[in-house]
Amino acid sequence: MSSKRFDKTHYDADDSAKYLVIDWLKRRNYDAYVNEDQFGVDVIAERGVQRYHIEVEVKHAWSGLRFPFPTLHYSARKVKFASLDVPTYFVTVNDERTHMLVVSARKILEAKIITKNTIYTNGEQFVSIPIAFARLRSLEN
């Protein structure tokens, strides 16, 4: 089993997506900001006394409104972020950064683990989320 190595070029290209999610949250009256812990979730959001954790990624194979696959996959190494103590959400942004899919940590923890090859790895483990468990949201309003 292998995991994708850190690639600064990919990171830099996709890093702006978390700022779009932060802006979306702020428009909904959350206090949202980038997590200072570079090994933690991407975004922290607060409303009142409630704190939320949000992990953000971009799915370049998803273009437009409709997600083209029956399942959404997150690297199994990200399961460590799935907390039930702090409401945690996994957000996948489309290539144009106009829409996002939101999955709760509960669904991540209940998900089936699969092993697959990718263009970057062989035998990497992923959590597989049926698309019906993801909520589609527009980042543009």
Short mmCIF file of C-alpha atoms in Angstrom, two decimals:
data_model
loop_
_atom_site.label_atom_id
_atom_site.label_comp_id
_atom_site.label_asym_id
_atom_site.label_seq_id
_atom_site.Cartn_x
_atom_site.Cartn_y
_atom_site.Cartn_z
CA MET A 1 0.00 0.00 0.00
CA SER A 2 1.24 3.48 -0.79
CA SER A 3 0.04 7.01 -0.20
CA LYS A 4 0.44 9.95 -2.52
CA ARG A 5 3.55 11.92 -1.67
CA PHE A 6 3.23 15.58 -0.88
CA ASP A 7 3.46 17.63 -4.06
CA LYS A 8 3.95 21.36 -3.48
CA THR A 9 2.85 22.23 -7.03
CA HIS A 10 -0.51 20.46 -6.55
CA TYR A 11 -0.86 21.92 -3.07
CA ASP A 12 -0.23 25.47 -4.29
CA ALA A 13 -2.68 25.02 -7.19
CA ASP A 14 -5.48 23.76 -4.92
CA ASP A 15 -4.82 25.76 -1.74
CA SER A 16 -7.14 28.58 -2.80
CA ALA A 17 -10.18 26.28 -2.52
CA LYS A 18 -10.12 26.52 1.28
CA TYR A 19 -10.44 30.31 1.02
CA LEU A 20 -13.57 29.89 -1.11
CA VAL A 21 -15.04 27.65 1.58
CA ILE A 22 -14.09 30.21 4.24
CA ASP A 23 -15.84 32.96 2.25
CA TRP A 24 -18.92 30.73 1.86
CA LEU A 25 -19.01 30.12 5.62
CA LYS A 26 -18.56 33.81 6.44
CA ARG A 27 -21.55 34.66 4.22
CA ARG A 28 -23.51 32.32 6.50
CA ASN A 29 -22.37 34.10 9.67
CA TYR A 30 -19.62 31.73 10.72
CA ASP A 31 -16.28 33.00 11.94
CA ALA A 32 -14.03 30.90 9.69
CA TYR A 33 -10.29 30.85 9.24
CA VAL A 34 -7.36 28.73 8.08
CA ASN A 35 -6.17 26.30 10.74
CA GLU A 36 -2.69 27.29 11.90
CA ASP A 37 -1.81 23.61 12.48
CA GLN A 38 -0.44 22.59 9.08
CA PHE A 39 -1.03 18.91 9.97
CA GLY A 40 -4.64 19.44 11.05
CA VAL A 41 -7.85 20.07 9.16
CA ASP A 42 -7.78 22.93 6.67
CA VAL A 43 -10.44 25.22 8.13
CA ILE A 44 -11.84 26.02 11.56
CA ALA A 45 -15.27 27.62 11.75
CA GLU A 46 -17.17 28.89 14.75
CA ARG A 47 -20.66 30.15 15.35
CA GLY A 48 -21.53 31.10 18.89
CA VAL A 49 -19.87 28.56 21.16
CA GLN A 50 -19.88 25.76 18.55
CA ARG A 51 -16.66 24.97 16.69
CA TYR A 52 -16.47 23.04 13.40
CA HIS A 53 -13.60 21.41 11.51
CA ILE A 54 -13.54 21.31 7.71
CA GLU A 55 -11.15 19.40 5.47
CA VAL A 56 -11.10 20.73 1.87
CA GLU A 57 -9.92 19.16 -1.38
CA VAL A 58 -10.39 19.75 -5.10
CA LYS A 59 -11.62 17.00 -7.43
CA HIS A 60 -10.25 17.90 -10.86
CA ALA A 61 -12.19 15.09 -12.54
CA TRP A 62 -15.43 16.81 -11.48
CA SER A 63 -16.47 19.58 -13.85
CA GLY A 64 -19.76 21.43 -13.73
CA LEU A 65 -22.71 20.85 -11.43
CA ARG A 66 -23.16 17.08 -11.67
CA PHE A 67 -20.65 14.85 -9.87
CA PRO A 68 -19.75 12.19 -12.48
CA PHE A 69 -19.16 9.21 -10.16
CA PRO A 70 -21.48 7.08 -7.96
CA THR A 71 -19.09 7.37 -5.01
CA LEU A 72 -16.82 9.98 -3.51
CA HIS A 73 -13.40 8.83 -2.28
CA TYR A 74 -11.24 10.32 0.45
CA SER A 75 -7.81 9.01 1.25
CA ALA A 76 -8.06 6.74 4.29
CA ARG A 77 -5.21 8.70 5.89
CA LYS A 78 -7.69 11.59 6.30
CA VAL A 79 -9.99 9.53 8.52
CA LYS A 80 -7.91 10.79 11.45
CA PHE A 81 -9.71 14.12 10.96
CA ALA A 82 -13.17 12.56 11.33
CA SER A 83 -14.14 13.58 14.84
CA LEU A 84 -17.47 13.19 16.53
CA ASP A 85 -16.35 15.42 19.42
CA VAL A 86 -16.12 18.45 17.12
CA PRO A 87 -18.54 18.48 14.17
CA THR A 88 -16.29 17.76 11.21
CA TYR A 89 -17.02 17.95 7.50
CA PHE A 90 -15.14 16.85 4.41
CA VAL A 91 -15.63 19.20 1.47
CA THR A 92 -14.84 18.40 -2.14
CA VAL A 93 -14.76 21.32 -4.57
CA ASN A 94 -15.23 20.92 -8.32
CA ASP A 95 -12.51 21.89 -10.80
CA GLU A 96 -14.07 25.28 -11.58
CA ARG A 97 -14.57 25.95 -7.86
CA THR A 98 -18.25 26.74 -8.29
CA HIS A 99 -19.76 23.87 -6.29
CA MET A 100 -18.87 21.66 -3.39
CA LEU A 101 -19.97 18.36 -1.92
CA VAL A 102 -20.16 18.20 1.87
CA VAL A 103 -19.87 14.93 3.82
CA SER A 104 -20.17 14.62 7.59
CA ALA A 105 -17.54 12.85 9.68
CA ARG A 106 -20.19 10.33 10.72
CA LYS A 107 -20.52 9.17 7.11
CA ILE A 108 -16.72 8.99 6.80
CA LEU A 109 -16.50 6.80 9.91
CA GLU A 110 -19.29 4.52 8.65
CA ALA A 111 -17.82 4.23 5.14
CA LYS A 112 -16.41 1.15 3.51
CA ILE A 113 -12.63 1.13 2.98
CA ILE A 114 -11.50 0.22 -0.52
CA THR A 115 -8.08 -0.25 -2.07
CA LYS A 116 -7.36 1.08 -5.52
CA ASN A 117 -4.59 2.22 -7.81
CA THR A 118 -4.44 5.88 -8.83
CA ILE A 119 -2.25 7.79 -11.22
CA TYR A 120 -0.04 8.60 -8.22
CA THR A 121 -0.16 5.39 -6.12
CA ASN A 122 -0.65 1.64 -6.17
CA GLY A 123 -2.88 -0.02 -3.61
CA GLU A 124 -3.87 3.13 -1.73
CA GLN A 125 -6.76 2.87 0.71
CA PHE A 126 -9.77 5.18 0.44
CA VAL A 127 -13.07 5.60 2.22
CA SER A 128 -15.87 5.22 -0.29
CA ILE A 129 -18.93 7.42 0.24
CA PRO A 130 -22.09 6.87 -1.83
CA ILE A 131 -22.86 10.18 -3.51
CA ALA A 132 -26.33 10.13 -1.89
CA PHE A 133 -24.60 10.89 1.45
CA ALA A 134 -23.01 14.09 0.14
CA ARG A 135 -24.80 17.45 0.10
CA LEU A 136 -24.27 19.61 -2.97
CA ARG A 137 -23.80 23.32 -2.33
CA SER A 138 -23.06 26.27 -4.60
CA LEU A 139 -19.98 28.28 -3.70
CA GLU A 140 -21.29 31.22 -5.71
CA ASN A 141 -24.08 32.32 -3.38
#
